[in-house]
mmCIF file of C-alpha atoms and ligand atoms in Angstrom:
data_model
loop_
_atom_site.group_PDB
_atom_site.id
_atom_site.type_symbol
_atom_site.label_atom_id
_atom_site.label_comp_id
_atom_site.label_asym_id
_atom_site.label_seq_id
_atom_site.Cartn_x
_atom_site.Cartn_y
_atom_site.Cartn_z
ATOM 1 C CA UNK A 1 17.856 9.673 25.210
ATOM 2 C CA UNK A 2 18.474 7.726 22.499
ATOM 3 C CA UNK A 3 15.987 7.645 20.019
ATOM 4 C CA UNK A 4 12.753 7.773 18.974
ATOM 5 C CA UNK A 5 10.310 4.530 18.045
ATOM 6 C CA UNK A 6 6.858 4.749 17.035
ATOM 7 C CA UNK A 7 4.694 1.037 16.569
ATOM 8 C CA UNK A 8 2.134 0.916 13.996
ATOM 9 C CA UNK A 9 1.017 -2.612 14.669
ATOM 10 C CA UNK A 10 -2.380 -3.776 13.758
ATOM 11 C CA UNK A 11 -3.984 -3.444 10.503
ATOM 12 C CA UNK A 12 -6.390 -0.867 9.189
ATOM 13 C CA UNK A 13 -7.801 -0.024 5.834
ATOM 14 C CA UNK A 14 -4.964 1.047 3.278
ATOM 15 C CA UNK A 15 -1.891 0.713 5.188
ATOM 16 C CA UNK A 16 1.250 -1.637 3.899
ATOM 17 C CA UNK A 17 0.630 -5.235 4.767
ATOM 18 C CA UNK A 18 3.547 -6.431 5.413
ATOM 19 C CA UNK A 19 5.928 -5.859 8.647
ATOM 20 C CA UNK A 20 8.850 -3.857 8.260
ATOM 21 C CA UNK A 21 10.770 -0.859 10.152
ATOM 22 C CA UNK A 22 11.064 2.591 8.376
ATOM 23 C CA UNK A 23 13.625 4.749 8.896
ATOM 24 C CA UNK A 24 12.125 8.237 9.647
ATOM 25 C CA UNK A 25 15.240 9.927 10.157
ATOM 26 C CA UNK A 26 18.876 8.694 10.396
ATOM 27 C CA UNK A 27 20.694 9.673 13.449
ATOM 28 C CA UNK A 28 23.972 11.830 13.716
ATOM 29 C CA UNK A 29 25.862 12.785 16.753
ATOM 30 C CA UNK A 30 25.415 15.677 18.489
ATOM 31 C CA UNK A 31 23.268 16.795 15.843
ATOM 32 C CA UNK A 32 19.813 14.529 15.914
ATOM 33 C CA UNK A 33 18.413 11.507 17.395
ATOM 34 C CA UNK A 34 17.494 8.633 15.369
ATOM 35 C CA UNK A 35 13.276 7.843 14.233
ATOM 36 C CA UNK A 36 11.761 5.077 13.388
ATOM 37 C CA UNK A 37 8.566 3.203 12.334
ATOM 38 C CA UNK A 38 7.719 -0.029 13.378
ATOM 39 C CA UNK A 39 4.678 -1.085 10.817
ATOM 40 C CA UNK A 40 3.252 -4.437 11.366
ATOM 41 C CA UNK A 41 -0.535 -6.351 11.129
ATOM 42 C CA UNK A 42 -0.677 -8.267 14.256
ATOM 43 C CA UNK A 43 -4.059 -9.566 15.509
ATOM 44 C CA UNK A 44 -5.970 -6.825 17.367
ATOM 45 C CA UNK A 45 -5.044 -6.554 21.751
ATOM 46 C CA UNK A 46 -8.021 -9.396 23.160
ATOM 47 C CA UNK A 47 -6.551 -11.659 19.874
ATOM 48 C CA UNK A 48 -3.603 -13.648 20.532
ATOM 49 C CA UNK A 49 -0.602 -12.977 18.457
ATOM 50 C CA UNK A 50 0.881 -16.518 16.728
ATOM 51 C CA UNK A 51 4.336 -17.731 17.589
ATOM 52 C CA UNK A 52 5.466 -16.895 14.226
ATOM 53 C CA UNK A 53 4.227 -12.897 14.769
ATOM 54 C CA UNK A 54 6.823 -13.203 17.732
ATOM 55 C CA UNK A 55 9.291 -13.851 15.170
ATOM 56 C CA UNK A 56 8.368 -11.570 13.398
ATOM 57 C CA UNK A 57 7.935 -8.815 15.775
ATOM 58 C CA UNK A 58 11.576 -9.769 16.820
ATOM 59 C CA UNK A 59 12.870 -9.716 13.322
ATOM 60 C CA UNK A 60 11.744 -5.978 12.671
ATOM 61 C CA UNK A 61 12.703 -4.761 16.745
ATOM 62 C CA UNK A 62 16.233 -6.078 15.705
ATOM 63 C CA UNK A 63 16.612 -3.335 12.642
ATOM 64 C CA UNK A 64 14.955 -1.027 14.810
ATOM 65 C CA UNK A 65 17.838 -1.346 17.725
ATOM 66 C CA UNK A 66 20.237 -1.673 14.697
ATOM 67 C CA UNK A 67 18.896 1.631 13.557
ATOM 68 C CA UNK A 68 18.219 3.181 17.103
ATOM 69 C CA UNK A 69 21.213 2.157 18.599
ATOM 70 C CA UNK A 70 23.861 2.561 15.811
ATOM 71 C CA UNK A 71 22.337 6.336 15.729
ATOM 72 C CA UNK A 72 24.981 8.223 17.044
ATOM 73 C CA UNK A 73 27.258 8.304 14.225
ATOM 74 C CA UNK A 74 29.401 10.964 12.938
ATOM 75 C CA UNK A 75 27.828 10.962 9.718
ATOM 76 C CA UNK A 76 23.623 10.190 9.401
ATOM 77 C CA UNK A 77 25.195 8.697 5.939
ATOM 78 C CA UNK A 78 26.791 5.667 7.914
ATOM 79 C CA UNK A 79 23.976 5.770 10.696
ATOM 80 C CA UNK A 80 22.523 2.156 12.193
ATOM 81 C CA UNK A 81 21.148 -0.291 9.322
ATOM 82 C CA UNK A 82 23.290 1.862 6.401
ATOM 83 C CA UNK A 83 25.060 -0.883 6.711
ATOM 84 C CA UNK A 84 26.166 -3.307 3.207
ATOM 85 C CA UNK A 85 23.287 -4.820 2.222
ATOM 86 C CA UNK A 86 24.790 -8.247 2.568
ATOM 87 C CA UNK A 87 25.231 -8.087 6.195
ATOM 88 C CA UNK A 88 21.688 -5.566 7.130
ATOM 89 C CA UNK A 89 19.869 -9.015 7.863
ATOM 90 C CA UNK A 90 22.423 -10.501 10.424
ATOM 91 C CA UNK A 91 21.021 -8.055 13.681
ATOM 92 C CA UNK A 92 17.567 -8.988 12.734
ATOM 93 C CA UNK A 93 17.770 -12.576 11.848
ATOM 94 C CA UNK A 94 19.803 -13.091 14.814
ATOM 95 C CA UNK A 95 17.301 -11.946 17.606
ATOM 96 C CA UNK A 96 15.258 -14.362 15.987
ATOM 97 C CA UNK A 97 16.858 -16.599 17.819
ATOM 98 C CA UNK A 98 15.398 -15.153 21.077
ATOM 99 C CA UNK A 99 11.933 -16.603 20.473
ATOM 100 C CA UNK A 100 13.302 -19.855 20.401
ATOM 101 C CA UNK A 101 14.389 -20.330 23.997
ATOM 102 C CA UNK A 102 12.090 -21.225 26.903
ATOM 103 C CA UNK A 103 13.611 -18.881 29.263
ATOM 104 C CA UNK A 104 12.672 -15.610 26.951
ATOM 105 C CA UNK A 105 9.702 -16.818 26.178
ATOM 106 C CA UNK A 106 8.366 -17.823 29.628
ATOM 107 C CA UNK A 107 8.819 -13.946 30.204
ATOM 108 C CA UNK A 108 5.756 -13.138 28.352
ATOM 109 C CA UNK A 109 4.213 -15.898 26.487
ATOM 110 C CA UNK A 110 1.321 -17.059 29.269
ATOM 111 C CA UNK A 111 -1.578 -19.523 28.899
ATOM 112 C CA UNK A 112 -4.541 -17.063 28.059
ATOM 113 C CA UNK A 113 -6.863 -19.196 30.245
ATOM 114 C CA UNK A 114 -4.459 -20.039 33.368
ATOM 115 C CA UNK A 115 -1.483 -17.472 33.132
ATOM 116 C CA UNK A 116 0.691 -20.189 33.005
ATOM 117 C CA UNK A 117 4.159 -19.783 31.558
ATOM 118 C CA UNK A 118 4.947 -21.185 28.238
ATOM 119 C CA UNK A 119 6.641 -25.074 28.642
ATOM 120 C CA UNK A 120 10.358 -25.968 28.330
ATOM 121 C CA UNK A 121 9.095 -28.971 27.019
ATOM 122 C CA UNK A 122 6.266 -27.219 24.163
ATOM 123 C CA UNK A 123 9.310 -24.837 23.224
ATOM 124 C CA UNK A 124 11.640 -27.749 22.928
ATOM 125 C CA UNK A 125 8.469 -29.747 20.255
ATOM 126 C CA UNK A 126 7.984 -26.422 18.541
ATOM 127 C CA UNK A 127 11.555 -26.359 17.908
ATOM 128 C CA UNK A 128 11.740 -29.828 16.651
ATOM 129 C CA UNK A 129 8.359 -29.352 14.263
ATOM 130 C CA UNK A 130 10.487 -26.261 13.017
ATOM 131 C CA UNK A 131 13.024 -28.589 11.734
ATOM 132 C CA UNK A 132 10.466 -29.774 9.058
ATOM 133 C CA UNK A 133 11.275 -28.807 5.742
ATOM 134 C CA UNK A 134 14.441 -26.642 6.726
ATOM 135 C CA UNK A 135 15.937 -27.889 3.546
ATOM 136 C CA UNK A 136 13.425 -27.046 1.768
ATOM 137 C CA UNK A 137 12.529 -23.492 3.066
ATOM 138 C CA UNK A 138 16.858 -23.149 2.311
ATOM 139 C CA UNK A 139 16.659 -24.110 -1.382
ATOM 140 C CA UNK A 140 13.772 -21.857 -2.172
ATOM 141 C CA UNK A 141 15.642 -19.272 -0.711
ATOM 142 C CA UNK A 142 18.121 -20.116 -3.059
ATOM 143 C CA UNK A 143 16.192 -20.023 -5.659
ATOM 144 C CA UNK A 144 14.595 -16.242 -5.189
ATOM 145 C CA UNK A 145 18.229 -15.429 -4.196
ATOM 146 C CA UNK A 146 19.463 -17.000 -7.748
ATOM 147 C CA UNK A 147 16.710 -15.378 -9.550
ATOM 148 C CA UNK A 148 17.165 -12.038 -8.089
ATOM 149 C CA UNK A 149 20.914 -11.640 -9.147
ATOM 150 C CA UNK A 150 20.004 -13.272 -12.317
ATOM 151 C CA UNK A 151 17.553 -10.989 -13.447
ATOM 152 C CA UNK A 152 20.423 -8.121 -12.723
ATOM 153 C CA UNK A 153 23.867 -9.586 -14.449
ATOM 154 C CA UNK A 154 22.366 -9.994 -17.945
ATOM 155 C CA UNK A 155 21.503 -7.442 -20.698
ATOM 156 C CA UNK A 156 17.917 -6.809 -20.238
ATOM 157 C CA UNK A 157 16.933 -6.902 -24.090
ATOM 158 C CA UNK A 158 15.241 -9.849 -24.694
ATOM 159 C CA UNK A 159 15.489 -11.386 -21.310
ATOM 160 C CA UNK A 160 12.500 -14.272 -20.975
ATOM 161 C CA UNK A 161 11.799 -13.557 -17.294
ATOM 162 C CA UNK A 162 9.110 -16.400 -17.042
ATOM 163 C CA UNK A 163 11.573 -18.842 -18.597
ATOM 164 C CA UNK A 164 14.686 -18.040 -16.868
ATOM 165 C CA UNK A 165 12.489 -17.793 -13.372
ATOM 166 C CA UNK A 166 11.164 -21.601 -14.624
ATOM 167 C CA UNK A 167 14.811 -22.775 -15.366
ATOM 168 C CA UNK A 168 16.487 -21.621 -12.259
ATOM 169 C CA UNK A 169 13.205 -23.321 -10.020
ATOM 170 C CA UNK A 170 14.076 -26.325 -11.687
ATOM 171 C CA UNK A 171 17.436 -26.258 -10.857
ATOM 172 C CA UNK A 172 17.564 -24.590 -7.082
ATOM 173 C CA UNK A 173 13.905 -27.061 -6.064
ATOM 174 C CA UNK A 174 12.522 -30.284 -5.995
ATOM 175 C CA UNK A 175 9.313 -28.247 -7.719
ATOM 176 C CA UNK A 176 8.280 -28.460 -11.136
ATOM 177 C CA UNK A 177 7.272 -25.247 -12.697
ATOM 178 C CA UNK A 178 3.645 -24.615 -13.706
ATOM 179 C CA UNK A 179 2.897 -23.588 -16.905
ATOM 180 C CA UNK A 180 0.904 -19.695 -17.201
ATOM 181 C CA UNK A 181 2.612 -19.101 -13.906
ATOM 182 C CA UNK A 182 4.187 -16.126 -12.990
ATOM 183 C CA UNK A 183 5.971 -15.943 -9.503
ATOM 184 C CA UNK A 184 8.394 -13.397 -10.425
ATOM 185 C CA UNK A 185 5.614 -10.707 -11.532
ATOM 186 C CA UNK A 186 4.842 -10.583 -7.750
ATOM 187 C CA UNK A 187 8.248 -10.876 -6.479
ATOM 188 C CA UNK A 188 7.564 -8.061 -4.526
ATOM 189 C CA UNK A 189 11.572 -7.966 -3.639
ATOM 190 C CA UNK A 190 12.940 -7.311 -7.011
ATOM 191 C CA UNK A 191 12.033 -3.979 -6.368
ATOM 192 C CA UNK A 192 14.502 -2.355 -3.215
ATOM 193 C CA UNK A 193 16.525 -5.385 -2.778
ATOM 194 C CA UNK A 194 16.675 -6.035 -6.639
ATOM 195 C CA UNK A 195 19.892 -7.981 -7.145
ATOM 196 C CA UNK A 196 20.640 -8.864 -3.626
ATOM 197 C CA UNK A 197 18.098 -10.841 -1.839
ATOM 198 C CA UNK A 198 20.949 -13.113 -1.331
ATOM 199 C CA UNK A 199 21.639 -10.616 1.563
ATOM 200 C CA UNK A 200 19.094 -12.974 3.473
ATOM 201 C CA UNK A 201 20.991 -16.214 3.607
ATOM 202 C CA UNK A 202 24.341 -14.528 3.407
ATOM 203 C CA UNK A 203 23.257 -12.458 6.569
ATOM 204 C CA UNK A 204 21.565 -15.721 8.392
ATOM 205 C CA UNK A 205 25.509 -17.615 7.848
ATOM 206 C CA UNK A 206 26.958 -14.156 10.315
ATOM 207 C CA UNK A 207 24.205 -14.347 12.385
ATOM 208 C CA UNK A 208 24.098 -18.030 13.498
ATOM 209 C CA UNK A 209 27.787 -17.256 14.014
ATOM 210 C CA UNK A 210 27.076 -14.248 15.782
ATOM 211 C CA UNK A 211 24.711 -16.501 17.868
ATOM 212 C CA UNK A 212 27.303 -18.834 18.925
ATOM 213 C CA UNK A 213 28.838 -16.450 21.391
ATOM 214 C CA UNK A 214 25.644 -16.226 23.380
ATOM 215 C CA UNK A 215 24.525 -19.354 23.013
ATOM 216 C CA UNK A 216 28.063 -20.608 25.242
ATOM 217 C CA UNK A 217 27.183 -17.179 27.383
ATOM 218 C CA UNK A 218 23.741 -16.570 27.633
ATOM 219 C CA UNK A 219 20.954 -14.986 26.001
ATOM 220 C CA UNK A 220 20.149 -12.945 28.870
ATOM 221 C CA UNK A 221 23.307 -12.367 30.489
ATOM 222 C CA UNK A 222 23.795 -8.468 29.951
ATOM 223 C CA UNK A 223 27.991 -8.586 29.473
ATOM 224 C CA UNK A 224 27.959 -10.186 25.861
ATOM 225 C CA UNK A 225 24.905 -8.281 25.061
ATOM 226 C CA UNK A 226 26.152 -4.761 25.965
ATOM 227 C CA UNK A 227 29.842 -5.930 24.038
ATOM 228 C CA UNK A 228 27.549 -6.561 20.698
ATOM 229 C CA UNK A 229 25.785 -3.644 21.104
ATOM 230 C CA UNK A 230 29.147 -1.358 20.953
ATOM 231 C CA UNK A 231 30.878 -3.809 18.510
ATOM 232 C CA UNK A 232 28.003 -4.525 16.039
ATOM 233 C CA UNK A 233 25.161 -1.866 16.293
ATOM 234 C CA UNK A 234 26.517 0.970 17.605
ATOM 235 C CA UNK A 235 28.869 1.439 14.694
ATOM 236 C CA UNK A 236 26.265 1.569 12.729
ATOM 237 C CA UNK A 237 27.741 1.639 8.754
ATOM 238 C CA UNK A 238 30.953 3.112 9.956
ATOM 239 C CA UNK A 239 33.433 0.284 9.374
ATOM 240 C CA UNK A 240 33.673 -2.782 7.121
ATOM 241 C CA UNK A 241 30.853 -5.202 8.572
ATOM 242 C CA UNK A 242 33.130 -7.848 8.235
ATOM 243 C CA UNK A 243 35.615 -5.426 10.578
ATOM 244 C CA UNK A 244 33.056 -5.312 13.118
ATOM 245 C CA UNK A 245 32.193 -8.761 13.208
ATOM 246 C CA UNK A 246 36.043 -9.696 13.890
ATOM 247 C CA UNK A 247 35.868 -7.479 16.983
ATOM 248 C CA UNK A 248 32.622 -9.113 18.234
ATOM 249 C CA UNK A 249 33.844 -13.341 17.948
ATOM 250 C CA UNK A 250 37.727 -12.554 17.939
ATOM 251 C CA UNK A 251 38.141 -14.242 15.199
ATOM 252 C CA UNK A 252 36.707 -14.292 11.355
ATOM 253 C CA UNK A 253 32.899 -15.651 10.570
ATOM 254 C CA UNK A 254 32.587 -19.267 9.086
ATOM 255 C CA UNK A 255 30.198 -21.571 8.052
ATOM 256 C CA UNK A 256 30.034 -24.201 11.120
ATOM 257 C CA UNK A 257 27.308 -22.591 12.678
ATOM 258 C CA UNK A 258 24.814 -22.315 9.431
ATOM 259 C CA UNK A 259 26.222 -25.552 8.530
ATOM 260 C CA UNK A 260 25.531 -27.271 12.275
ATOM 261 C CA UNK A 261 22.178 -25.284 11.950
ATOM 262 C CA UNK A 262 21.476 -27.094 8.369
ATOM 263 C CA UNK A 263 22.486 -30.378 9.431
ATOM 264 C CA UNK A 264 20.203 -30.100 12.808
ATOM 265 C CA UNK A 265 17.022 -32.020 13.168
HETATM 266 ZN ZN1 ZN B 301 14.626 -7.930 7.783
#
């Protein structure tokens, strides 16, 4: 045993709208297993789910084994996604990466009229149509991640939010800002993340890295999956992230693979 999941996945009348996983109770060794929530608002079973629910689905499952599977620590303290904040995204961005490749998704992705498996060749032209905009989607990343940490390193007396929000669009995006606009009043990450929600761009730079190594080995070739599960999630918060990450590629993380990933297409 080692854990327990629950999935929450379609939609209903006053339940959070968004997808996320929810810790319900940390894990510690010996002592209790690790719960957790999986809360998502897929399409109904008889509707079919879109290719970028996959992602998503894939994106929250990858806390979830963070959380599950680092859940045996000594302390709950350091348990699974207690992780720094900068790094909590890498596990979950990275199995992104799963829904991208033919071979995983021929597993379960079936024609709804024939049964027929998903296409090399469809995966292959939805991976090229995802290279439209990349640099685009990256600089207004930027900019939330800009105006996040902004909002946070200044004394709050006085602070023009709307203005400063305007200035940094203008500087981080090809986009004008609109007049009697006010995008950071629904920022809906200033709140929990506040400063950080760099953590998403600064996680996606480990976890292309991470990536690399089964990319050259195979994304479902068990032997580099079971050594990342006891060098990256099973320690849970218990050592530098950077620490584990050594152990996992040998060597530091860099910026080839987010830059080769930026430069694709
Ligand atoms: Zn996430």
């Amino acid at each position: 045993m080692v854990g327990r999941f629950y999935l929450d996945l379609h939609p209903r009348d006053g339940k959070y709208k968004h997808a996320a996983q929810f810790t319900l109770q940390s894990g510690q060794a010996g002592k209790r297993l690790p719960e957790a929530a999986l809360i998502c608002n897929f399409p109904r079973p008889g509707s079919l789910l879109e290719h970028s629910e996959v992602v998503t689905f894939f994106h929250e499952f990858g806390h979830l084994l963070h959380h599950l599977l680092g859940g045996r620590t000594r302390w709950a303290g350091i348990s699974g996604v207690r992780t720094e904040w900068d790094f909590v995204e890498a596990p979950s961005q990275m199995l992104e990466e799963w829904c991208w490749d033919a071979s995983v998704l021929q597993r379960f992705a079936r024609h709804v009229e024939t049964g027929e498996p998903i296409p090399a060749d469809a995966v292959a032209r939805m991976r090229a149509a995802d290279e439209f905009g990349k640099g685009l989607r990256v600089r207004q990343q930027m900019f939330y991640a800009a105006t996040s940490l902004a909002f946070h390193d200044r004394d709050p007396a006085g602070l023009d939010t709307t203005r400063l929000s305007a200035e940094l669009q203008e500087r981080y995006t090809p986009f004008r800002h609109v007049d009697g606009t006010y995008f950071q009043e629904s920022f809906g990450h200033l709140e929990g993340y506040s400063a950080i929600y760099y953590t998403y761009m600064w996680s996606l730079v480990i976890a292309k890295d991470l990536f690399t190594v089964f990319r050259r080995e195979g994304v479902l070739d068990p032997k580099p999956a079971s050594r990342y599960r006891r060098a990256i999630l099973e320690p849970g918060g218990s050592a530098k992230a950077a620490d584990l990450v050594r152990s996992f590629l040998g060597r530091d993380y860099d910026f080839r693979a987010y830059e080769e990933w930026l430069n694709a297409g």
